Tab-separated table of C-alpha atoms in Angstrom:
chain	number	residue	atom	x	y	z
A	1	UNK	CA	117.981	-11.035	195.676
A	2	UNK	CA	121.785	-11.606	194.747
A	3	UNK	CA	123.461	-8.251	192.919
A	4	UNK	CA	126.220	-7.460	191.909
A	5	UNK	CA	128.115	-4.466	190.686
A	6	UNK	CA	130.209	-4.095	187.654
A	7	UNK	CA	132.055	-0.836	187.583
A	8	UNK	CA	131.942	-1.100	191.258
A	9	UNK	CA	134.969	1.828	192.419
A	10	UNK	CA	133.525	4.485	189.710
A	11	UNK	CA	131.185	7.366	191.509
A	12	UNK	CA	127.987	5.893	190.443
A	13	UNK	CA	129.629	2.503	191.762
A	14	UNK	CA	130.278	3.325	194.949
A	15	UNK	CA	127.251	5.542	195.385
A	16	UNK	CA	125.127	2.286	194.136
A	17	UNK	CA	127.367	-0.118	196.340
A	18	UNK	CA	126.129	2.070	199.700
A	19	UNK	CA	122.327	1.647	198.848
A	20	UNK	CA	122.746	-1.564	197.859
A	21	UNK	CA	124.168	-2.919	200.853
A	22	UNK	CA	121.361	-1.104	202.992
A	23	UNK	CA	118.736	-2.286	200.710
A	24	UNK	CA	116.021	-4.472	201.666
A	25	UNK	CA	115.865	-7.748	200.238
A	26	UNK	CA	119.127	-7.438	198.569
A	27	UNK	CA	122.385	-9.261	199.308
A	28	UNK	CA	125.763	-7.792	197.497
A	29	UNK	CA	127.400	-10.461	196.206
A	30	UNK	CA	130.262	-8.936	193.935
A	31	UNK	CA	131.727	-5.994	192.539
A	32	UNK	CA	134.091	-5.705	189.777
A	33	UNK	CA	137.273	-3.295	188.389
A	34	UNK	CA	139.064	-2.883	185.461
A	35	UNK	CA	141.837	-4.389	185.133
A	36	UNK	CA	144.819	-2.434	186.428
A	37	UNK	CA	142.706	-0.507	189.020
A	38	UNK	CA	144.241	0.487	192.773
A	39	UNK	CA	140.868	-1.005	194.293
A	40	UNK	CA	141.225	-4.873	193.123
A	41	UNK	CA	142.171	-6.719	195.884
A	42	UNK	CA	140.223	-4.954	198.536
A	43	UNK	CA	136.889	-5.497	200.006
A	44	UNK	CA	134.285	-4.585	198.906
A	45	UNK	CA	132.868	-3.381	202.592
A	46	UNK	CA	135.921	-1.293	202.963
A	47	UNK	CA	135.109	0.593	199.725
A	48	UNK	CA	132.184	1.925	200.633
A	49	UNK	CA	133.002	2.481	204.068
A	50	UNK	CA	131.422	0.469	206.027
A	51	UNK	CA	132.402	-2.901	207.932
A	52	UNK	CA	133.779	-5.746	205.510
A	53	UNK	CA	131.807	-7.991	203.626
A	54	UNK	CA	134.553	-10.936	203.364
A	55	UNK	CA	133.655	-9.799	199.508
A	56	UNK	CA	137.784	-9.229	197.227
A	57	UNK	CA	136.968	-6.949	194.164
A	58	UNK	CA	137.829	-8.460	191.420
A	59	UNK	CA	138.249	-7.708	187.395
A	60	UNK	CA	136.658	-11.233	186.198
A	61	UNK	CA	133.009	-10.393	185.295
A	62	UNK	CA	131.951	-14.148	184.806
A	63	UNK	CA	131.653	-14.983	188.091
A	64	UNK	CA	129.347	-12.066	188.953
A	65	UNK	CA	127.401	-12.677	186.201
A	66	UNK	CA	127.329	-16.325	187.661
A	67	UNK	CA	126.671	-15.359	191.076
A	68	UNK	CA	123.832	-12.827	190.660
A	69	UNK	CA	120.206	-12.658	190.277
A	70	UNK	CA	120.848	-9.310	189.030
A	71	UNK	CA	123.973	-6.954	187.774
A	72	UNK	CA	124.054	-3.582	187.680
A	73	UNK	CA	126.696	-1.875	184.996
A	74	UNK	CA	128.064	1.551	184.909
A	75	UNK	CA	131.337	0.835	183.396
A	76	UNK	CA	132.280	1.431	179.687
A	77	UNK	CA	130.562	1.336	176.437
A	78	UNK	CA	133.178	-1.548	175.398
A	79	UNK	CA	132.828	-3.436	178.816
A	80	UNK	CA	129.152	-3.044	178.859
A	81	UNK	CA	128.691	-4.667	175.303
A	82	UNK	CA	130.365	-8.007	176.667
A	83	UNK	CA	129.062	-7.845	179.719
A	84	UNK	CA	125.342	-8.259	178.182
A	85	UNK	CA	126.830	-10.758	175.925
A	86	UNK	CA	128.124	-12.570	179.395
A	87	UNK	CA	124.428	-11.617	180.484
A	88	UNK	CA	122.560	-13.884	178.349
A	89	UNK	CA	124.762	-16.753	178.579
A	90	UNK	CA	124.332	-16.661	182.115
A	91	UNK	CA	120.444	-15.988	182.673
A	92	UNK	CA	121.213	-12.882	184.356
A	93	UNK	CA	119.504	-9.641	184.375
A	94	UNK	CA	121.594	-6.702	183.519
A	95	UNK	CA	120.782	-3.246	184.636
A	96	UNK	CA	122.867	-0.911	182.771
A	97	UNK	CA	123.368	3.225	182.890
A	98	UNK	CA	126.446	3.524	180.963
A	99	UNK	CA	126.455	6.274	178.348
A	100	UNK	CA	128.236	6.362	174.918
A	101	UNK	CA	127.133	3.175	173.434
A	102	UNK	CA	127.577	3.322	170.149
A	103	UNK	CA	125.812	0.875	166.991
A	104	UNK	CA	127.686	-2.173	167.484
A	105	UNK	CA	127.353	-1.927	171.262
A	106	UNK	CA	123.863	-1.229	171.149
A	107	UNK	CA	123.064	-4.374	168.430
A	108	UNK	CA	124.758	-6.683	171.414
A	109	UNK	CA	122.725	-5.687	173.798
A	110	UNK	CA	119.868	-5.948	172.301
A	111	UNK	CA	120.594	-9.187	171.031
A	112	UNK	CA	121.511	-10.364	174.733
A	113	UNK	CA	117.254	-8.593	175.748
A	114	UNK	CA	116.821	-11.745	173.396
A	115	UNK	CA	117.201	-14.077	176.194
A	116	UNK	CA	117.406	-11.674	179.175
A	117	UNK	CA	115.560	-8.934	180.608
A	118	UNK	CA	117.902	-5.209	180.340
A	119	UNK	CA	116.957	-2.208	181.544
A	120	UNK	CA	118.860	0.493	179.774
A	121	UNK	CA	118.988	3.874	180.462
A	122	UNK	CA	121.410	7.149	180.032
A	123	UNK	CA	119.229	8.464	183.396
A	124	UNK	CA	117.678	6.563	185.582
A	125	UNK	CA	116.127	9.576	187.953
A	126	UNK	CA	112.414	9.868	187.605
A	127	UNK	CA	112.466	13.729	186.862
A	128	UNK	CA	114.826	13.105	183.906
A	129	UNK	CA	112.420	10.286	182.185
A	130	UNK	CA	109.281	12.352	183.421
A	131	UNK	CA	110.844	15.602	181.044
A	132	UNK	CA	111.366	13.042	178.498
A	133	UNK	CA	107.561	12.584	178.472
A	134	UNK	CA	106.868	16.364	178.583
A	135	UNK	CA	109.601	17.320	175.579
A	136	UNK	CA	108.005	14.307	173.946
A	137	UNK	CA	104.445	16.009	173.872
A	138	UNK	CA	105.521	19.706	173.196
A	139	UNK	CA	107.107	18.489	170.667
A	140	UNK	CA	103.821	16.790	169.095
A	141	UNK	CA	102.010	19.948	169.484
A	142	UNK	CA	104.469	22.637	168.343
A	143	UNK	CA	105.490	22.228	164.845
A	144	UNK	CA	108.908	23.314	162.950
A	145	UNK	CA	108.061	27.274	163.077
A	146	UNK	CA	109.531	26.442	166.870
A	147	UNK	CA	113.547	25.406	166.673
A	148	UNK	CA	114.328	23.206	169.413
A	149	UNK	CA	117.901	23.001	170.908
A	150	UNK	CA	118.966	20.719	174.060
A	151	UNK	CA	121.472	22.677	176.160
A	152	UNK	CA	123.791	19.884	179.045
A	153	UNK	CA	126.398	21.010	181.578
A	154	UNK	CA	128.295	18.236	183.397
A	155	UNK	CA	131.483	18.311	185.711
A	156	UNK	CA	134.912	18.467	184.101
A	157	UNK	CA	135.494	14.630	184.241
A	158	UNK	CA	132.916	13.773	181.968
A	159	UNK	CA	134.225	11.808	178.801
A	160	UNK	CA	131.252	11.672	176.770
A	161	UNK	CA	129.456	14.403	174.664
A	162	UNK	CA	126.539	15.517	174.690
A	163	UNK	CA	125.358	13.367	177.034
A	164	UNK	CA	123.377	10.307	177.284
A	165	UNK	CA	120.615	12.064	178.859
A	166	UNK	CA	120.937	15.293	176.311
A	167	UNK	CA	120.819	12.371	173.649
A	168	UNK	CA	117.796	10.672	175.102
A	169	UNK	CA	115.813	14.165	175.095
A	170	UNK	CA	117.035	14.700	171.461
A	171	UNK	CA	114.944	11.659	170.915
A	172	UNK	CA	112.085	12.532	172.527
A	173	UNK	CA	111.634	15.467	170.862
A	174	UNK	CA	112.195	13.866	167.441
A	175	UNK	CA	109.677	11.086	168.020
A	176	UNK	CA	107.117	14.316	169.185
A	177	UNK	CA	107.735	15.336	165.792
A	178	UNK	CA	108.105	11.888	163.982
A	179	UNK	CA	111.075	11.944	162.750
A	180	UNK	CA	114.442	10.317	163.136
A	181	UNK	CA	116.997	12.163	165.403
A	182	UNK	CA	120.176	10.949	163.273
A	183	UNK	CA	118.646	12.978	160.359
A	184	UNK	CA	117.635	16.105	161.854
A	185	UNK	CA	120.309	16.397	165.125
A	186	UNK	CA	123.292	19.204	164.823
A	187	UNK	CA	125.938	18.324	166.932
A	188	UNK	CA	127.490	21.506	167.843
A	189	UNK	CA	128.510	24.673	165.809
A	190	UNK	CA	131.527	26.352	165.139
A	191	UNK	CA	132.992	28.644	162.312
A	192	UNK	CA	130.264	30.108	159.226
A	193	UNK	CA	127.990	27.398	159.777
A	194	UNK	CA	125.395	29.793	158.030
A	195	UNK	CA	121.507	30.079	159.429
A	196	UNK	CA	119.521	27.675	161.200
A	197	UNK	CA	118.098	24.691	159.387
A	198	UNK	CA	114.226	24.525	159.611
A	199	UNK	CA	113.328	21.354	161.678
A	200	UNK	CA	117.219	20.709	163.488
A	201	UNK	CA	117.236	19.605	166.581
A	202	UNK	CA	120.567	21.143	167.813
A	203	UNK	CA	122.679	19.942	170.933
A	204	UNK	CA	125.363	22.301	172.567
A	205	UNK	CA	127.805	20.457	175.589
A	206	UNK	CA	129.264	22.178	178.499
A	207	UNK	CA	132.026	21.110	180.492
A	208	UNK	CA	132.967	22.625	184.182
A	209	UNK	CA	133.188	21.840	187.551
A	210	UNK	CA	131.281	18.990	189.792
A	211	UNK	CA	128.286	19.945	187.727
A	212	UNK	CA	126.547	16.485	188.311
A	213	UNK	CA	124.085	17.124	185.402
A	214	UNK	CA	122.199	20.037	184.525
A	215	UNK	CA	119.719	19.657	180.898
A	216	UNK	CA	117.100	22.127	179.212
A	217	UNK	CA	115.158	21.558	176.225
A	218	UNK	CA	114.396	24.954	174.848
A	219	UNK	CA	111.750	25.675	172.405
A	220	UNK	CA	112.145	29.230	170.775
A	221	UNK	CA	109.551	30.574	168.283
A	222	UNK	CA	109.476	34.207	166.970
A	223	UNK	CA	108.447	36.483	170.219
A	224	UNK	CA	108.200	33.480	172.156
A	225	UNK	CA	110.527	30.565	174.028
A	226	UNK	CA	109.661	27.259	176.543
A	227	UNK	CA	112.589	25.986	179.083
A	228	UNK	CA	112.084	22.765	180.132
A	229	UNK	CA	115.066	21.818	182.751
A	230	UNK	CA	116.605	19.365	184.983
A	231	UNK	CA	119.137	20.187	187.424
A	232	UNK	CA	120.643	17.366	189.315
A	233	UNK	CA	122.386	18.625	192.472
A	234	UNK	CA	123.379	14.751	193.580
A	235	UNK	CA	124.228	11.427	192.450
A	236	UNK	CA	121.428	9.548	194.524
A	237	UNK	CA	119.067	10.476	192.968
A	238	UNK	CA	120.792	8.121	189.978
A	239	UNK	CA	121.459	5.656	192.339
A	240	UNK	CA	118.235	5.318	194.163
A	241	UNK	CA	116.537	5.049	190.500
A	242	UNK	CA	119.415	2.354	189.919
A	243	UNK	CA	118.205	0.717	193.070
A	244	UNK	CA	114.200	0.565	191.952
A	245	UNK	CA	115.578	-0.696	188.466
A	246	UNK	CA	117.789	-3.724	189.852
A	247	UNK	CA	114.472	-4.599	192.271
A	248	UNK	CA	112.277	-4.683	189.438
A	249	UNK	CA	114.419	-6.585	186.989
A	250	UNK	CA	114.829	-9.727	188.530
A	251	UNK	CA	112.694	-12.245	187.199
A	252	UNK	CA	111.201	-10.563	184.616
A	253	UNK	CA	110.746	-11.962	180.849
A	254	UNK	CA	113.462	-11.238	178.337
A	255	UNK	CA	113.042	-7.705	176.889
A	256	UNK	CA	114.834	-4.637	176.367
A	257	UNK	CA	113.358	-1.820	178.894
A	258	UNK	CA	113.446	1.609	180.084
A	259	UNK	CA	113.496	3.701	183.150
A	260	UNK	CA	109.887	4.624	182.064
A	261	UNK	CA	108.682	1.143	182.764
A	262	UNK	CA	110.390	0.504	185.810
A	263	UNK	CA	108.664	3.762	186.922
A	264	UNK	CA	105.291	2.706	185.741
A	265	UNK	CA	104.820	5.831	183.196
A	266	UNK	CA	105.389	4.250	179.959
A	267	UNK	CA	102.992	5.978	177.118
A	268	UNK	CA	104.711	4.149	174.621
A	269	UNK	CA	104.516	0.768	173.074
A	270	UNK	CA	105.236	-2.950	174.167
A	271	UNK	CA	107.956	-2.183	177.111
A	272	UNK	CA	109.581	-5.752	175.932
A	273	UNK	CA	110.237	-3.947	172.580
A	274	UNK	CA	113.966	-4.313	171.296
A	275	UNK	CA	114.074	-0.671	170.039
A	276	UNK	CA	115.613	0.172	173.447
A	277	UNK	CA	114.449	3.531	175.608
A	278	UNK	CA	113.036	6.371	174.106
């Protein structure tokens, strides 16, 4: 299987670019930069440390795209957008984990699942999208007397808040309750923001350190209060998710996917579905 990496010099980039190259079955065949960036012009061997690959880094996407079977795409919401875009007119799969996507970005990639297969997701461990399941059933069960809030810490050089994954719980817990997250989610408080609204789903961000990602979805009744939390303590677990989504991408129908079915625990409906991940 041909791959290639867009984003390739980023942390999740390089971490990917190391399993890749030791993966079974898969050949690297690219990796890509923004323009501008101190690693274009340099192998791509070299930048993950090992012996060269004969393989220049580049900041042209189309001839990845071109070249792979599959691409995998943690770059930014902007570059991501075309990149699906680039996607579908090449027949490519597109794995992406890029965070921050906004409406626009997310309407052109799901119009690129049209034609290709895309596995989206803000998290691609499997104890991040097995939470998702659990918040999604507490959620069911408990109703509004319980206020639910979705706590994230990350490392300092995180651009994004909350987070992709907070975000992705947020909507777990609203579909638990059957509801839509834009009209119940709080985004932070500050100032006389007076009491708590019955039903909000509130998110609160935290920035610090190399905090790789740390989540909890609390539940908090009167007399009573459920934790549910994630702590990531490395990056491969991302990447090694990343891996098992690029292997089980290739050659399969046009759809828009999650983590959930490339991990085989989808409770939801039709995993070709252009609604995206939970």
């Amino acid at each position: 299987m041909r791959v290639g990496i867009a984003g390739c010099a980023g942390r999740m980039g390089q971490m990917l670019l190391k399993l890749l190259i030791s993966a079974p079955g898969v050949l690297v065949v690219g990796g890509t930069e923004r323009r501008g960036s101190h690693v274009l012009g340099r192998d791509l061997g070299a930048l993950a440390g090992g012996e060269p690959l004969g393989i220049i880094i580049g900041d042209n996407p189309e001839p990845l795209f071109e070249q792979a079977d599959v691409v995998v795409d943690f770059t930014s919401p902007s570059a991501t957008a075309q990149h699906a875009t680039l996607a579908a007119k090449t027949g490519t799969a597109h794995v992406i984990g890029t965070t921050g996507l906004d409406n626009d970005q997310m309407a052109a990639i799901s119009r690129a699942a049209q034609r290709v297969p895309i596995v989206l997701a803000s998290n691609m461990s499997l104890g991040v999208n097995l939470i998702e399941q659990v918040v999604e059933e507490i959620s069911r069960i408990l109703d509004t007397d319980w206020d639910i809030e979705v706590v994230e810490m990350h490392h300092r050089h995180k651009v994004d808040a909350p987070s992709g994954t907070a975000i992705s719980l947020g909507e777990a817990a609203a579909k638990g309750r059957g509801v839509q997250l834009r009209r119940v989610s709080k985004r932070g408080r500050d100032g006389q923001v007076g009491p708590r609204v019955r039903g909000e789903i509130g998110f609160a961000a935290i920035r610090g350190g190399d905090v790789v990602g740390d989540h909890t979805v609390i539940f908090a009744a009167d007399g009573e209060r459920i934790e549910v939390t994630h702590k990531a303590s490395s990056r491969e677990i991302f990447g090694r998710g990343a891996v098992k989504a690029v292997l089980w991408a290739a050659g399969k129908r046009a759809g828009l996917y999650s983590m959930k079915d490339v991990l085989g625990f989808n409770l939801g409906s039709s995993s070709s579905s252009a609604s995206g991940p939970a």
